Coordinates of C-alpha atoms in Angstrom, one line a residue:
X1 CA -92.1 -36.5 -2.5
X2 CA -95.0 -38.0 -0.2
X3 CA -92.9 -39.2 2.1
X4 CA -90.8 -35.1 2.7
X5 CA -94.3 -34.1 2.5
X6 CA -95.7 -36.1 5.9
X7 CA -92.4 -35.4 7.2
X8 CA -93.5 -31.5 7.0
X9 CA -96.7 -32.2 8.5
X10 CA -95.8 -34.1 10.9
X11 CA -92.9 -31.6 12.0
X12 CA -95.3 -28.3 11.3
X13 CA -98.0 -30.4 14.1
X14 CA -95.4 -30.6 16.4
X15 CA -94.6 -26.9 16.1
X16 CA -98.1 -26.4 17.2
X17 CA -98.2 -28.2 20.2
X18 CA -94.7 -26.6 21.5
X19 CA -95.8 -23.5 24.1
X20 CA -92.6 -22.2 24.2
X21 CA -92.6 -20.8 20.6
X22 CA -95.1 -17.9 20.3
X23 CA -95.7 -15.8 17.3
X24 CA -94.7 -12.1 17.0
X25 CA -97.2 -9.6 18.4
X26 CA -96.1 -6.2 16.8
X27 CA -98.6 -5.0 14.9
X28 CA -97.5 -5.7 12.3
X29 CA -97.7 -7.7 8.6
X30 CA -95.6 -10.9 8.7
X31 CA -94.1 -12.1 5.8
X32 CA -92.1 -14.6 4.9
X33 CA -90.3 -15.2 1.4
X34 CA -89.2 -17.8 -0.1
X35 CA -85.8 -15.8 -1.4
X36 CA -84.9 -12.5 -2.1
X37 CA -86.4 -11.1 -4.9
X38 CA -89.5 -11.6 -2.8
X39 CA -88.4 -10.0 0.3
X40 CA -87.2 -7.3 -1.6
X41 CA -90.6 -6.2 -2.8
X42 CA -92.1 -7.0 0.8
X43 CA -89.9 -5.1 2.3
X44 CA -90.4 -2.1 -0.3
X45 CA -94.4 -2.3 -0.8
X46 CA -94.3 -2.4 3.3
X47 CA -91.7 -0.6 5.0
X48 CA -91.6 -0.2 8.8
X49 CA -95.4 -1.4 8.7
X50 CA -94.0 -4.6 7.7
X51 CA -91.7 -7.6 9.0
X52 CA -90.6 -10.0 6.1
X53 CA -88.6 -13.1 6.7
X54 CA -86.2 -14.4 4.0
X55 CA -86.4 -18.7 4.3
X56 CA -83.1 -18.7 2.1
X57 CA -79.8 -17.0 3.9
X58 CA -78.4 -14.3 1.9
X59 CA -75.3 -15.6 -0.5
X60 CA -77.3 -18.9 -0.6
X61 CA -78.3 -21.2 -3.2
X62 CA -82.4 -21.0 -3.0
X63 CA -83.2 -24.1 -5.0
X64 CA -81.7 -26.3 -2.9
X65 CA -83.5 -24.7 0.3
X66 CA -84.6 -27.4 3.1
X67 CA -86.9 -26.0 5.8
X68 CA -86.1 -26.3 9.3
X69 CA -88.3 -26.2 12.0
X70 CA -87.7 -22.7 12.8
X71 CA -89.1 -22.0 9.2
X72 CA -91.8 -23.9 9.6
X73 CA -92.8 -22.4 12.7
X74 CA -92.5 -19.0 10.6
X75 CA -94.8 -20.0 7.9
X76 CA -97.5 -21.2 10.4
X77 CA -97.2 -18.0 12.1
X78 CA -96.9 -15.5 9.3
X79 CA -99.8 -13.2 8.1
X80 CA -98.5 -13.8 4.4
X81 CA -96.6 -16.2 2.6
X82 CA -95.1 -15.0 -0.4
X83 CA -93.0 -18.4 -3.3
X84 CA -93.0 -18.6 -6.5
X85 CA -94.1 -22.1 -7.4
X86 CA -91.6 -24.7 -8.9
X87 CA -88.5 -22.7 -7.8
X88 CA -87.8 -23.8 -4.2
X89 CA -89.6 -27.5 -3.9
X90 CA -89.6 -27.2 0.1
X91 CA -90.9 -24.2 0.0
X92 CA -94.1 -25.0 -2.2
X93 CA -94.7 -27.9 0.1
X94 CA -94.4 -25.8 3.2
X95 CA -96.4 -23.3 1.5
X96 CA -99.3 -26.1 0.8
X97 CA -99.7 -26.8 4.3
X98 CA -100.7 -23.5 5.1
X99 CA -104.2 -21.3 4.9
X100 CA -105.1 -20.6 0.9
X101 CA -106.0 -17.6 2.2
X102 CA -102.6 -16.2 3.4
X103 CA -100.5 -17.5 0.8
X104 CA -99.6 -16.2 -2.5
X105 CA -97.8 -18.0 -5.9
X106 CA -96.1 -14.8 -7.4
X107 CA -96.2 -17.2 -10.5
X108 CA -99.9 -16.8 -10.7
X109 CA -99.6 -13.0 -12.1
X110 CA -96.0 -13.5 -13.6
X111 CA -96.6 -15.5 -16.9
X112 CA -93.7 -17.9 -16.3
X113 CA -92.7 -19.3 -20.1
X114 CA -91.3 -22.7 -20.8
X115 CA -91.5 -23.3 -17.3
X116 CA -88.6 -20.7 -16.5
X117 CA -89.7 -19.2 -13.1
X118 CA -86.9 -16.4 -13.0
X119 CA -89.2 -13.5 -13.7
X120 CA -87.8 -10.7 -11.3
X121 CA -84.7 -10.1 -14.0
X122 CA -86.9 -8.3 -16.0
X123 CA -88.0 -5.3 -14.3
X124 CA -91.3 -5.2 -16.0
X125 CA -92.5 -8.6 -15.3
X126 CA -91.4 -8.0 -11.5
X127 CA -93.5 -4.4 -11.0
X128 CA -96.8 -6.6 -12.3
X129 CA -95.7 -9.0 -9.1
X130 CA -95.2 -5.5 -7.2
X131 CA -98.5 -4.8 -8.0
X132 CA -100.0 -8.2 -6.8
X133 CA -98.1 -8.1 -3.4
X134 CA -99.3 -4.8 -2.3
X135 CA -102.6 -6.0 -2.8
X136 CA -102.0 -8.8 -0.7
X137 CA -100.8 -7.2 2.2
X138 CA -102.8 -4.3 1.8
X139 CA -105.5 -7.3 2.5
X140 CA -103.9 -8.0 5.7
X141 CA -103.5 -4.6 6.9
X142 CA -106.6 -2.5 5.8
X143 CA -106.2 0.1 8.0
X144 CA -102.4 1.1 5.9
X145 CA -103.4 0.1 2.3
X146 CA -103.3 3.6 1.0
X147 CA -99.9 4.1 2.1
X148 CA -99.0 0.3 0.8
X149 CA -100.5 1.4 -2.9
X150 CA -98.7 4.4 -2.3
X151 CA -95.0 2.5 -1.8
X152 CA -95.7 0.0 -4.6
X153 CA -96.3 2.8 -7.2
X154 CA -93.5 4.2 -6.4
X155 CA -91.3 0.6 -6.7
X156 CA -92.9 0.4 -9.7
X157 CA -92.0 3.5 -11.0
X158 CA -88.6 2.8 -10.1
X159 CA -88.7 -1.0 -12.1
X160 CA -90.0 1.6 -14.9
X161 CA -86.6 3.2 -14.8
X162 CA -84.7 0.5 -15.0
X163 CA -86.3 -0.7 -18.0
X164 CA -85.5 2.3 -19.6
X165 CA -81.8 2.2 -18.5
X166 CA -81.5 -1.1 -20.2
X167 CA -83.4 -0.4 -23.3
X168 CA -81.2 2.5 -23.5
X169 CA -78.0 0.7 -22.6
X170 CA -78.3 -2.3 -24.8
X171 CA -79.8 -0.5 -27.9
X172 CA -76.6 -0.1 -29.8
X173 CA -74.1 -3.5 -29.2
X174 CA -72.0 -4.7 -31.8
X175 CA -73.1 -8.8 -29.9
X176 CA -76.6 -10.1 -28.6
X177 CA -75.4 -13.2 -28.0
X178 CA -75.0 -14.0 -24.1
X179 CA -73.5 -17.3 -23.4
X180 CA -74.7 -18.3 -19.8
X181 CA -73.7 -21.6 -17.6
X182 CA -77.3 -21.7 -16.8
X183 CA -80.9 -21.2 -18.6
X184 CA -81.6 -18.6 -16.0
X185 CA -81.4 -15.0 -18.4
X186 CA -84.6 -16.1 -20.8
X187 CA -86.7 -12.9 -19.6
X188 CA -83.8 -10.5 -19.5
X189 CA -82.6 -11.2 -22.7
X190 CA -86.3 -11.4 -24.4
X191 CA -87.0 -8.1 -22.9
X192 CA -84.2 -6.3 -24.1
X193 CA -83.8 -8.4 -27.8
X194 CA -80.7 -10.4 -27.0
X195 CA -80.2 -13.8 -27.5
X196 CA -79.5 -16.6 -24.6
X197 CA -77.0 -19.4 -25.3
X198 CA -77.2 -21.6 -22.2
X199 CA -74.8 -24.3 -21.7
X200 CA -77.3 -26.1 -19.1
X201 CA -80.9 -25.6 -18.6
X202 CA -83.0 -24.7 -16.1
X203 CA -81.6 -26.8 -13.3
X204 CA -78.5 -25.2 -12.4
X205 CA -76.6 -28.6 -11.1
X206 CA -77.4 -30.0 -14.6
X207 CA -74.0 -31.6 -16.0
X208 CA -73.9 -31.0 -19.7
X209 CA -72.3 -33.6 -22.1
X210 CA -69.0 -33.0 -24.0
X211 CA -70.9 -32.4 -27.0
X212 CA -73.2 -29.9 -25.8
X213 CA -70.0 -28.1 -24.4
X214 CA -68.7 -28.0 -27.6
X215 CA -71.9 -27.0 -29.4
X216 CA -72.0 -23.9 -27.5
X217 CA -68.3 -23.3 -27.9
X218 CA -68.8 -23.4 -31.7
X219 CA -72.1 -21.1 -31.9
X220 CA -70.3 -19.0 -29.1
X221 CA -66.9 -19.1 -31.7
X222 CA -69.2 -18.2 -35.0
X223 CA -71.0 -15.3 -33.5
X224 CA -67.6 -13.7 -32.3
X225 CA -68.7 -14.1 -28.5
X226 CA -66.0 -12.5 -26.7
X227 CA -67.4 -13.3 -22.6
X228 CA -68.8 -16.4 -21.3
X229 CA -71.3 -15.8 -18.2
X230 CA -71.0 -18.0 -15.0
X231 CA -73.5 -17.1 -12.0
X232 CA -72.6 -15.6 -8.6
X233 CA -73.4 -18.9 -6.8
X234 CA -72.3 -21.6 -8.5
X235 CA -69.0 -22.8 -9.6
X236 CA -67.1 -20.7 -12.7
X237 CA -65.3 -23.7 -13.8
X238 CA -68.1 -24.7 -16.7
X239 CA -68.0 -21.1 -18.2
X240 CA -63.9 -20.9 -17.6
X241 CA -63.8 -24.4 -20.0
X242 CA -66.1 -22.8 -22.7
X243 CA -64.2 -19.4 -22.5
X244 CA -60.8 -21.0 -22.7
X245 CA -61.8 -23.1 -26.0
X246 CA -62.7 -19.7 -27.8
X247 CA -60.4 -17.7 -26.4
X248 CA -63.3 -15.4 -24.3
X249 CA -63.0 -14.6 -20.9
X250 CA -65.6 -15.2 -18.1
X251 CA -67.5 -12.7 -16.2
X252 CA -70.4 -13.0 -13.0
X253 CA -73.8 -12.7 -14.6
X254 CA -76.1 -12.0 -11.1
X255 CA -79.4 -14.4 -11.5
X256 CA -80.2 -12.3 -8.2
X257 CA -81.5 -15.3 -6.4
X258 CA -80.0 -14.6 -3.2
X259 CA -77.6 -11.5 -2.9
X260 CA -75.0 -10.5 -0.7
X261 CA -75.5 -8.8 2.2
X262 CA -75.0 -4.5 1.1
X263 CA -76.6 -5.2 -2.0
X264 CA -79.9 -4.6 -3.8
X265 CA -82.1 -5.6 -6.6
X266 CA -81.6 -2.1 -8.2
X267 CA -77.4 -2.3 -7.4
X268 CA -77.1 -6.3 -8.9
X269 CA -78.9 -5.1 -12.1
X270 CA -77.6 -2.3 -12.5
X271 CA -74.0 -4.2 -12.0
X272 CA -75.4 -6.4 -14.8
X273 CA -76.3 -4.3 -17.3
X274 CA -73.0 -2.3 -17.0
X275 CA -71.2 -6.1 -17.3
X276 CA -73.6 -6.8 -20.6
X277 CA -72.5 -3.1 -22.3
X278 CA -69.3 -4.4 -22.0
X279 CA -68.9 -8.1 -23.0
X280 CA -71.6 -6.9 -26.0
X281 CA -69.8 -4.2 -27.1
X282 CA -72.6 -1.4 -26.6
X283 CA -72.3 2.1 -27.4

């Protein structure tokens, strides 16, 4: 860990010294996110007053994110740095290098339990880091912080709806059980009173034993579990073994870490909670 964090430093002095890379001179707030639930809220809170830079390429597995010089250049040069600490490990030690002043660990507002740091899957958790982030950049632009506040209500308000679509959605399921590859559904299910079955934990490259496969097979068999989740970015194969030895079938669960281009926050979780009524068996 010392020895990637001098490597940073030493390639983030570098940067500095180069004169052919200059910083952008719009006018601007410059932000840059460590993955996309982050950008998304830039982007909302800040519109066209606003430039946000995603570190982790859309489709792309954000945990195992390694900064290249180009990012590190961005993170010297941006106005606001936006990670959620614990997620992306290059990314909080980029981060670290920078001014306190212009960078901001979502997880500080977010009340991350058990060390879980997938807080944007429920809505209400996110519209508190909403709240936060407008703030922040309506720090760095004075001038537009009315019309910032006046975005992030409106985002919240939004998040607001969606919590009511899935309090309505998922009041009346025959199953709360939702069997997951990976530990990464804790909020959502809390929120909504459902029960998380995870066949790994947090770490989603985690390689479970036999036993625990068959542990969750079991609970997943007694509770009359009918779908086993596997994530858009990682491999089905752990969730297709499980469904296969009950007799389920497996479905995408979106973690939302880093969507397809097209798609939204709103559109993934509203694709979730429409793939939830079904496997549970709502009304």
């Amino acid at each position: 860990m010392y020895l990637r964090a001098a490597a940073l430093a030493a390639a983030v002095l570098a940067l500095a010294g180069c004169a052919v890379h200059q910083p952008a001179d719009d006018g601007r707030v410059h932000v840059v996110a460590g993955f996309y639930p982050l950008q998304f809220v830039a982007e909302e809170i800040g519109g066209d007053r606003v430039g946000v830079q995603n570190l982790t390429r859309a489709g792309a597995e954000p945990h195992d994110l390694e900064l290249q010089p180009s990012q590190l250049a961005a993170l010297e040069d941006a106005d606001l740095v936006l990670y959620l600490r614990g997620f992306q490990p290059a990314v909080d030690e980029g981060a670290g290098l920078q001014e306190k002043a212009k960078t901001f660990d979502v997880s500080a507002i977010a009340s991350l339990r058990n060390a879980d740091p997938h807080v944007w899957l429920d809505p209400v958790r996110l519209a508190a880091i909403a709240d936060g982030v407008a703030k922040r950049i309506a720090a760095a632009d004075p001038a537009h912080a009315g019309e910032f506040t006046a975005r992030a209500a409106d985002l919240e308000r939004r998040l607001g709806e969606l919590d009511g679509e899935y309090r309505q959605g998922l009041a009346h399921c025959v199953r709360h059980d939702v069997v997951t590859s990976h530990e990464a559904f804790g909020y959502l299910t809390a929120r909504y009173g459902l029960t998380q079955v995870p066949v790994t934990g947090l770490n989603p490259d985690e390689e479970p034993g036999p036993q625990r496969v068959r542990d969750v097979a079991r609970v997943a068999r007694e509770r009359g579990v009918t779908t086993i989740f596997f994530e858009s970015l990682v491999s089905p194969k752990l969730s297709e073994t499980v469904a296969r030895e009950i007799g389920a079938k497996a479905a995408v669960l979106d973690p939302i870490e880093g969507v397809e281009t097209g798609e939204t926050y709103f559109t993934a979780m509203r694709t979730n909670l429409a793939t939830l009524r079904d496997a549970l068996g709502c009304g």
